[in-house]
PDB file of C-alpha atoms in Angstrom:
ATOM      1  CA  MET Q   1     -29.817 -14.007  60.144  1.00 89.00           C
ATOM      2  CA  PRO Q   2     -30.782 -17.217  61.981  1.00 96.00           C
ATOM      3  CA  LEU Q   3     -28.394 -20.124  61.608  1.00 97.00           C
ATOM      4  CA  PRO Q   4     -29.622 -22.358  58.743  1.00 98.00           C
ATOM      5  CA  THR Q   5     -29.875 -26.109  58.862  1.00 98.00           C
ATOM      6  CA  ALA Q   6     -29.659 -28.655  56.065  1.00 95.00           C
ATOM      7  CA  VAL Q   7     -31.855 -31.058  58.048  1.00 96.00           C
ATOM      8  CA  ALA Q   8     -35.638 -31.196  57.690  1.00 97.00           C
ATOM      9  CA  VAL Q   9     -37.102 -29.529  60.776  1.00 98.00           C
ATOM     10  CA  ASP Q  10     -39.752 -31.302  62.823  1.00 98.00           C
ATOM     11  CA  THR Q  11     -42.450 -28.699  63.500  1.00 98.00           C
ATOM     12  CA  SER Q  12     -45.082 -31.116  64.808  1.00 98.00           C
ATOM     13  CA  PRO Q  13     -46.502 -30.564  68.329  1.00 97.00           C
ATOM     14  CA  ILE Q  14     -43.745 -31.030  70.885  1.00 97.00           C
ATOM     15  CA  THR Q  15     -43.537 -34.378  72.673  1.00 95.00           C
ATOM     16  CA  ALA Q  16     -40.988 -36.074  74.897  1.00 91.00           C
ATOM     17  CA  HIS Q  17     -38.539 -38.652  73.590  1.00 83.00           C
ATOM     18  CA  SER Q  18     -39.900 -41.564  75.596  1.00 80.00           C
ATOM     19  CA  ASP Q  19     -36.936 -43.753  74.639  1.00 84.00           C
ATOM     20  CA  ILE Q  20     -34.356 -41.347  76.107  1.00 88.00           C
ATOM     21  CA  ASP Q  21     -33.840 -41.724  79.852  1.00 94.00           C
ATOM     22  CA  ASP Q  22     -30.157 -40.981  80.414  1.00 97.00           C
ATOM     23  CA  LEU Q  23     -30.961 -37.734  82.239  1.00 98.00           C
ATOM     24  CA  ASP Q  24     -33.409 -39.317  84.687  1.00 97.00           C
ATOM     25  CA  PRO Q  25     -30.904 -39.170  87.598  1.00 98.00           C
ATOM     26  CA  LEU Q  26     -30.400 -35.474  86.947  1.00 98.00           C
ATOM     27  CA  TRP Q  27     -34.139 -34.808  86.890  1.00 98.00           C
ATOM     28  CA  ARG Q  28     -34.426 -36.548  90.267  1.00 98.00           C
ATOM     29  CA  ALA Q  29     -31.584 -34.420  91.638  1.00 98.00           C
ATOM     30  CA  ILE Q  30     -33.382 -31.119  90.976  1.00 98.00           C
ATOM     31  CA  VAL Q  31     -36.908 -31.921  92.159  1.00 98.00           C
ATOM     32  CA  VAL Q  32     -36.780 -29.222  94.845  1.00 96.00           C
ATOM     33  CA  GLU Q  33     -35.483 -26.623  92.386  1.00 96.00           C
ATOM     34  CA  SER Q  34     -38.196 -27.526  89.897  1.00 96.00           C
ATOM     35  CA  ARG Q  35     -40.985 -26.360  92.213  1.00 93.00           C
ATOM     36  CA  THR Q  36     -40.241 -22.645  91.765  1.00 88.00           C
ATOM     37  CA  ARG Q  37     -41.562 -20.453  88.929  1.00 84.00           C
ATOM     38  CA  ALA Q  38     -43.247 -23.431  87.230  1.00 92.00           C
ATOM     39  CA  ASN Q  39     -39.898 -24.997  86.408  1.00 95.00           C
ATOM     40  CA  ASP Q  40     -41.526 -28.422  86.635  1.00 97.00           C
ATOM     41  CA  ILE Q  41     -43.429 -27.371  83.493  1.00 97.00           C
ATOM     42  CA  HIS Q  42     -40.939 -25.056  81.818  1.00 97.00           C
ATOM     43  CA  LEU Q  43     -37.877 -27.292  82.056  1.00 98.00           C
ATOM     44  CA  PRO Q  44     -39.328 -30.544  80.625  1.00 97.00           C
ATOM     45  CA  ILE Q  45     -40.870 -28.712  77.674  1.00 98.00           C
ATOM     46  CA  SER Q  46     -37.639 -26.785  77.067  1.00 98.00           C
ATOM     47  CA  VAL Q  47     -35.555 -29.972  77.153  1.00 98.00           C
ATOM     48  CA  ALA Q  48     -37.910 -31.570  74.626  1.00 98.00           C
ATOM     49  CA  TYR Q  49     -37.274 -28.612  72.350  1.00 98.00           C
ATOM     50  CA  ALA Q  50     -33.532 -28.813  73.019  1.00 98.00           C
ATOM     51  CA  GLU Q  51     -33.537 -32.431  71.854  1.00 97.00           C
ATOM     52  CA  ARG Q  52     -35.448 -31.515  68.714  1.00 98.00           C
ATOM     53  CA  LEU Q  53     -33.032 -28.661  68.001  1.00 98.00           C
ATOM     54  CA  CYS Q  54     -30.109 -31.050  68.392  1.00 98.00           C
ATOM     55  CA  ASP Q  55     -31.725 -33.260  65.756  1.00 97.00           C
ATOM     56  CA  ALA Q  56     -31.723 -30.246  63.426  1.00 98.00           C
ATOM     57  CA  TYR Q  57     -28.078 -29.405  64.256  1.00 98.00           C
ATOM     58  CA  PRO Q  58     -26.355 -32.801  64.662  1.00 98.00           C
ATOM     59  CA  GLU Q  59     -22.948 -31.141  64.843  1.00 98.00           C
ATOM     60  CA  ALA Q  60     -23.818 -29.742  68.291  1.00 98.00           C
ATOM     61  CA  ASP Q  61     -22.797 -31.499  71.503  1.00 98.00           C
ATOM     62  CA  ALA Q  62     -26.262 -32.738  72.384  1.00 98.00           C
ATOM     63  CA  LEU Q  63     -25.384 -33.747  75.931  1.00 98.00           C
ATOM     64  CA  VAL Q  64     -24.135 -30.260  76.769  1.00 98.00           C
ATOM     65  CA  VAL Q  65     -27.279 -28.738  75.267  1.00 98.00           C
ATOM     66  CA  ARG Q  66     -29.673 -31.099  77.056  1.00 98.00           C
ATOM     67  CA  VAL Q  67     -27.996 -30.917  80.472  1.00 98.00           C
ATOM     68  CA  THR Q  68     -27.656 -27.134  80.327  1.00 98.00           C
ATOM     69  CA  THR Q  69     -31.264 -26.667  79.281  1.00 98.00           C
ATOM     70  CA  LEU Q  70     -32.391 -28.909  82.124  1.00 98.00           C
ATOM     71  CA  LEU Q  71     -30.446 -26.857  84.681  1.00 98.00           C
ATOM     72  CA  HIS Q  72     -30.510 -23.342  83.257  1.00 96.00           C
ATOM     73  CA  ASP Q  73     -33.379 -21.937  85.367  1.00 95.00           C
ATOM     74  CA  THR Q  74     -32.958 -23.973  88.549  1.00 97.00           C
ATOM     75  CA  GLY Q  75     -31.409 -20.915  90.182  1.00 95.00           C
ATOM     76  CA  TRP Q  76     -34.856 -19.332  90.543  1.00 91.00           C
ATOM     77  CA  ALA Q  77     -35.308 -21.650  93.515  1.00 92.00           C
ATOM     78  CA  ARG Q  78     -32.673 -19.717  95.488  1.00 92.00           C
ATOM     79  CA  VAL Q  79     -33.813 -16.135  94.960  1.00 89.00           C
ATOM     80  CA  ASP Q  80     -36.446 -14.232  96.921  1.00 79.00           C
ATOM     81  CA  GLU Q  81     -39.585 -15.821  95.483  1.00 69.00           C
ATOM     82  CA  THR Q  82     -41.675 -12.761  96.339  1.00 67.00           C
ATOM     83  CA  LYS Q  83     -39.567 -10.705  93.904  1.00 66.00           C
ATOM     84  CA  ILE Q  84     -39.552 -13.081  90.926  1.00 56.00           C
ATOM     85  CA  ILE Q  85     -42.609 -11.536  89.291  1.00 57.00           C
ATOM     86  CA  SER Q  86     -42.249  -7.956  90.544  1.00 55.00           C
ATOM     87  CA  GLU Q  87     -38.592  -7.628  89.518  1.00 58.00           C
ATOM     88  CA  GLY Q  88     -37.952 -10.426  87.033  1.00 48.00           C
ATOM     89  CA  PHE Q  89     -40.925  -9.842  84.763  1.00 57.00           C
ATOM     90  CA  SER Q  90     -41.548  -6.115  84.802  1.00 54.00           C
ATOM     91  CA  GLY Q  91     -39.845  -2.978  83.530  1.00 55.00           C
ATOM     92  CA  ASP Q  92     -36.463  -3.606  81.930  1.00 59.00           C
ATOM     93  CA  TRP Q  93     -36.635  -7.206  83.135  1.00 56.00           C
ATOM     94  CA  ARG Q  94     -33.616  -8.431  81.166  1.00 64.00           C
ATOM     95  CA  LYS Q  95     -31.357  -6.208  83.276  1.00 65.00           C
ATOM     96  CA  ALA Q  96     -32.994  -6.881  86.635  1.00 72.00           C
ATOM     97  CA  ASP Q  97     -30.600  -7.874  89.414  1.00 79.00           C
ATOM     98  CA  ILE Q  98     -32.711 -10.925  90.159  1.00 80.00           C
ATOM     99  CA  ARG Q  99     -32.051 -12.201  86.629  1.00 84.00           C
ATOM    100  CA  PHE Q 100     -28.291 -12.129  87.234  1.00 88.00           C
ATOM    101  CA  GLU Q 101     -28.822 -13.693  90.638  1.00 90.00           C
ATOM    102  CA  HIS Q 102     -30.760 -16.662  89.286  1.00 92.00           C
ATOM    103  CA  GLU Q 103     -28.013 -17.304  86.743  1.00 93.00           C
ATOM    104  CA  ARG Q 104     -25.357 -17.360  89.482  1.00 95.00           C
ATOM    105  CA  HIS Q 105     -27.414 -19.742  91.582  1.00 95.00           C
ATOM    106  CA  GLY Q 106     -28.036 -21.932  88.547  1.00 96.00           C
ATOM    107  CA  CYS Q 107     -24.279 -22.285  88.088  1.00 97.00           C
ATOM    108  CA  ASP Q 108     -23.930 -23.192  91.767  1.00 97.00           C
ATOM    109  CA  ILE Q 109     -26.580 -25.894  91.461  1.00 98.00           C
ATOM    110  CA  ALA Q 110     -24.876 -27.341  88.376  1.00 98.00           C
ATOM    111  CA  ARG Q 111     -21.576 -27.532  90.275  1.00 98.00           C
ATOM    112  CA  GLU Q 112     -23.338 -29.224  93.193  1.00 98.00           C
ATOM    113  CA  VAL Q 113     -25.320 -31.905  91.393  1.00 98.00           C
ATOM    114  CA  LEU Q 114     -23.283 -32.828  88.322  1.00 98.00           C
ATOM    115  CA  PRO Q 115     -20.059 -34.216  89.896  1.00 98.00           C
ATOM    116  CA  GLY Q 116     -21.925 -36.882  91.829  1.00 98.00           C
ATOM    117  CA  LEU Q 117     -23.614 -37.999  88.608  1.00 98.00           C
ATOM    118  CA  GLY Q 118     -20.301 -38.625  86.870  1.00 98.00           C
ATOM    119  CA  TYR Q 119     -19.806 -35.407  84.903  1.00 98.00           C
ATOM    120  CA  ASP Q 120     -16.225 -34.133  84.832  1.00 98.00           C
ATOM    121  CA  ASP Q 121     -14.976 -30.607  85.507  1.00 98.00           C
ATOM    122  CA  ALA Q 122     -14.512 -29.714  81.841  1.00 98.00           C
ATOM    123  CA  PHE Q 123     -18.084 -30.690  81.017  1.00 98.00           C
ATOM    124  CA  ILE Q 124     -19.477 -28.825  84.023  1.00 98.00           C
ATOM    125  CA  ARG Q 125     -17.550 -25.708  83.016  1.00 98.00           C
ATOM    126  CA  ARG Q 126     -19.141 -25.821  79.545  1.00 98.00           C
ATOM    127  CA  VAL Q 127     -22.562 -26.056  81.185  1.00 98.00           C
ATOM    128  CA  THR Q 128     -22.004 -23.175  83.606  1.00 98.00           C
ATOM    129  CA  ASP Q 129     -20.479 -20.973  80.895  1.00 97.00           C
ATOM    130  CA  ILE Q 130     -23.838 -21.140  79.114  1.00 98.00           C
ATOM    131  CA  ILE Q 131     -26.051 -20.822  82.193  1.00 97.00           C
ATOM    132  CA  ASP Q 132     -24.080 -17.724  83.236  1.00 96.00           C
ATOM    133  CA  GLY Q 133     -25.659 -15.096  80.997  1.00 92.00           C
ATOM    134  CA  HIS Q 134     -28.363 -17.135  79.283  1.00 91.00           C
ATOM    135  CA  ASP Q 135     -30.888 -14.365  80.096  1.00 85.00           C
ATOM    136  CA  THR Q 136     -28.655 -11.333  80.546  1.00 86.00           C
ATOM    137  CA  ARG Q 137     -25.861 -11.764  77.997  1.00 90.00           C
ATOM    138  CA  GLN Q 138     -26.762 -10.494  74.535  1.00 87.00           C
ATOM    139  CA  VAL Q 139     -24.248 -12.604  72.618  1.00 93.00           C
ATOM    140  CA  SER Q 140     -24.186 -16.374  72.151  1.00 97.00           C
ATOM    141  CA  HIS Q 141     -20.707 -17.893  72.411  1.00 96.00           C
ATOM    142  CA  SER Q 142     -21.263 -21.242  70.699  1.00 98.00           C
ATOM    143  CA  LEU Q 143     -23.731 -23.388  68.794  1.00 98.00           C
ATOM    144  CA  GLU Q 144     -24.630 -25.126  72.043  1.00 98.00           C
ATOM    145  CA  ASP Q 145     -25.249 -21.749  73.699  1.00 98.00           C
ATOM    146  CA  SER Q 146     -27.571 -20.780  70.824  1.00 98.00           C
ATOM    147  CA  LEU Q 147     -29.549 -24.008  71.039  1.00 98.00           C
ATOM    148  CA  VAL Q 148     -30.035 -23.618  74.797  1.00 98.00           C
ATOM    149  CA  ARG Q 149     -31.212 -20.036  74.340  1.00 97.00           C
ATOM    150  CA  ASP Q 150     -33.658 -21.051  71.628  1.00 98.00           C
ATOM    151  CA  ALA Q 151     -34.980 -24.019  73.628  1.00 98.00           C
ATOM    152  CA  ASP Q 152     -35.539 -21.677  76.580  1.00 96.00           C
ATOM    153  CA  ARG Q 153     -37.674 -19.437  74.363  1.00 97.00           C
ATOM    154  CA  LEU Q 154     -39.526 -22.074  72.360  1.00 98.00           C
ATOM    155  CA  TRP Q 155     -41.610 -23.362  75.256  1.00 97.00           C
ATOM    156  CA  ARG Q 156     -43.294 -19.943  75.404  1.00 97.00           C
ATOM    157  CA  PHE Q 157     -44.953 -20.571  72.044  1.00 98.00           C
ATOM    158  CA  THR Q 158     -46.975 -23.538  73.312  1.00 98.00           C
ATOM    159  CA  ALA Q 159     -50.451 -23.003  74.714  1.00 98.00           C
ATOM    160  CA  THR Q 160     -49.024 -24.005  78.102  1.00 97.00           C
ATOM    161  CA  GLY Q 161     -46.225 -21.459  77.851  1.00 97.00           C
ATOM    162  CA  ILE Q 162     -48.607 -18.710  76.793  1.00 98.00           C
ATOM    163  CA  ALA Q 163     -50.970 -19.540  79.658  1.00 96.00           C
ATOM    164  CA  LEU Q 164     -48.212 -19.260  82.253  1.00 95.00           C
ATOM    165  CA  ALA Q 165     -46.022 -16.492  80.853  1.00 93.00           C
ATOM    166  CA  SER Q 166     -48.864 -14.148  79.912  1.00 95.00           C
ATOM    167  CA  GLY Q 167     -49.821 -14.048  83.590  1.00 91.00           C
ATOM    168  CA  TRP Q 168     -46.244 -13.377  84.656  1.00 88.00           C
ATOM    169  CA  PHE Q 169     -46.083 -10.366  82.345  1.00 87.00           C
ATOM    170  CA  GLY Q 170     -49.600  -9.155  83.171  1.00 90.00           C
ATOM    171  CA  LEU Q 171     -50.849  -9.640  79.617  1.00 95.00           C
ATOM    172  CA  SER Q 172     -53.796 -11.430  78.078  1.00 97.00           C
ATOM    173  CA  PRO Q 173     -52.959 -14.563  76.048  1.00 98.00           C
ATOM    174  CA  ALA Q 174     -53.710 -12.634  72.845  1.00 98.00           C
ATOM    175  CA  GLU Q 175     -51.425  -9.768  73.856  1.00 98.00           C
ATOM    176  CA  TYR Q 176     -48.666 -12.172  74.816  1.00 97.00           C
ATOM    177  CA  ALA Q 177     -49.011 -14.085  71.549  1.00 98.00           C
ATOM    178  CA  ARG Q 178     -48.554 -10.823  69.641  1.00 98.00           C
ATOM    179  CA  ARG Q 179     -45.489 -10.092  71.739  1.00 96.00           C
ATOM    180  CA  LEU Q 180     -44.058 -13.504  70.896  1.00 98.00           C
ATOM    181  CA  ARG Q 181     -44.481 -12.811  67.195  1.00 97.00           C
ATOM    182  CA  SER Q 182     -43.108  -9.272  67.246  1.00 97.00           C
ATOM    183  CA  GLU Q 183     -40.330  -9.568  69.850  1.00 95.00           C
ATOM    184  CA  ILE Q 184     -39.323 -13.157  70.543  1.00 96.00           C
ATOM    185  CA  ILE Q 185     -39.313 -14.748  67.085  1.00 98.00           C
ATOM    186  CA  PRO Q 186     -36.806 -12.099  65.876  1.00 97.00           C
ATOM    187  CA  GLU Q 187     -34.554 -13.038  68.833  1.00 95.00           C
ATOM    188  CA  LEU Q 188     -34.306 -16.710  67.876  1.00 97.00           C
ATOM    189  CA  LEU Q 189     -30.840 -17.680  66.747  1.00 98.00           C
ATOM    190  CA  THR Q 190     -31.518 -20.720  64.554  1.00 98.00           C
ATOM    191  CA  GLU Q 191     -33.720 -21.254  61.536  1.00 98.00           C
ATOM    192  CA  ALA Q 192     -34.994 -24.499  63.039  1.00 98.00           C
ATOM    193  CA  ALA Q 193     -36.244 -22.625  66.099  1.00 98.00           C
ATOM    194  CA  VAL Q 194     -37.968 -20.029  63.921  1.00 98.00           C
ATOM    195  CA  GLN Q 195     -39.836 -22.757  62.043  1.00 98.00           C
ATOM    196  CA  MET Q 196     -40.833 -24.511  65.272  1.00 98.00           C
ATOM    197  CA  ALA Q 197     -41.946 -21.250  66.894  1.00 98.00           C
ATOM    198  CA  GLU Q 198     -44.084 -20.158  63.973  1.00 98.00           C
ATOM    199  CA  ALA Q 199     -45.791 -23.541  63.719  1.00 98.00           C
ATOM    200  CA  GLU Q 200     -46.385 -23.827  67.478  1.00 98.00           C
ATOM    201  CA  LEU Q 201     -47.661 -20.268  67.792  1.00 98.00           C
ATOM    202  CA  ALA Q 202     -50.174 -20.799  64.989  1.00 98.00           C
ATOM    203  CA  ARG Q 203     -51.507 -23.882  66.779  1.00 98.00           C
ATOM    204  CA  ALA Q 204     -51.646 -22.098  70.143  1.00 98.00           C
ATOM    205  CA  GLU Q 205     -53.420 -19.054  68.737  1.00 98.00           C
ATOM    206  CA  ALA Q 206     -56.039 -21.272  67.104  1.00 98.00           C
ATOM    207  CA  LEU Q 207     -56.530 -23.296  70.286  1.00 98.00           C
ATOM    208  CA  LEU Q 208     -56.756 -20.226  72.527  1.00 98.00           C
ATOM    209  CA  LYS Q 209     -58.893 -18.299  70.009  1.00 98.00           C
ATOM    210  CA  THR Q 210     -56.719 -15.241  70.363  1.00 97.00           C
ATOM    211  CA  ALA Q 211     -58.215 -13.625  67.254  1.00 96.00           C
ATOM    212  CA  LEU Q 212     -61.585 -13.574  69.004  1.00 98.00           C
ATOM    213  CA  LEU Q 213     -60.429 -12.979  72.565  1.00 96.00           C
ATOM    214  CA  SER Q 214     -58.185 -10.013  71.855  1.00 91.00           C
TER     215      SER Q 214
END
């Protein structure tokens, strides 16, 4: 049962919070890491969803959620790029060694960049505890962990996410959209994320004409 929220959920098309710039130094610190596996697309959209999820769950530590979401997939930049698609997106991809490897590297990057930006050890440990296992661990350990996991998934429901991820998995956009509905929506941990996913997927399917191009 997804975690309910008493707050009205914003299911409008995702946009950035243009008035929030406190993470700009962190974005600048991971430019190199953002160039792998379309992280320069995936991460900004995921952070926008993380911020919207934090609005729906105001009891969460929003800074932990936002920083962790920003950094969670940076570790892809330090794995063998030729194996990202062949090993990370095929077969039993959730258990692929390269998935564990990118999580370890993501933790390393967090420990490298965050101290110089003023984040203390306790905060960094909370971030790395979530990054470590965000793809491979089946259980969420906290509300913040759940929001990061859901933000990581929600970007897939946009037309942009479908366009990129369908190619990674060797599926047509229509096939991938069906997979999102049958496999990924049931994995979402919060009711807010479910509402956002369903609304975004309906818009993406209409835009991409998946009913006709299936």
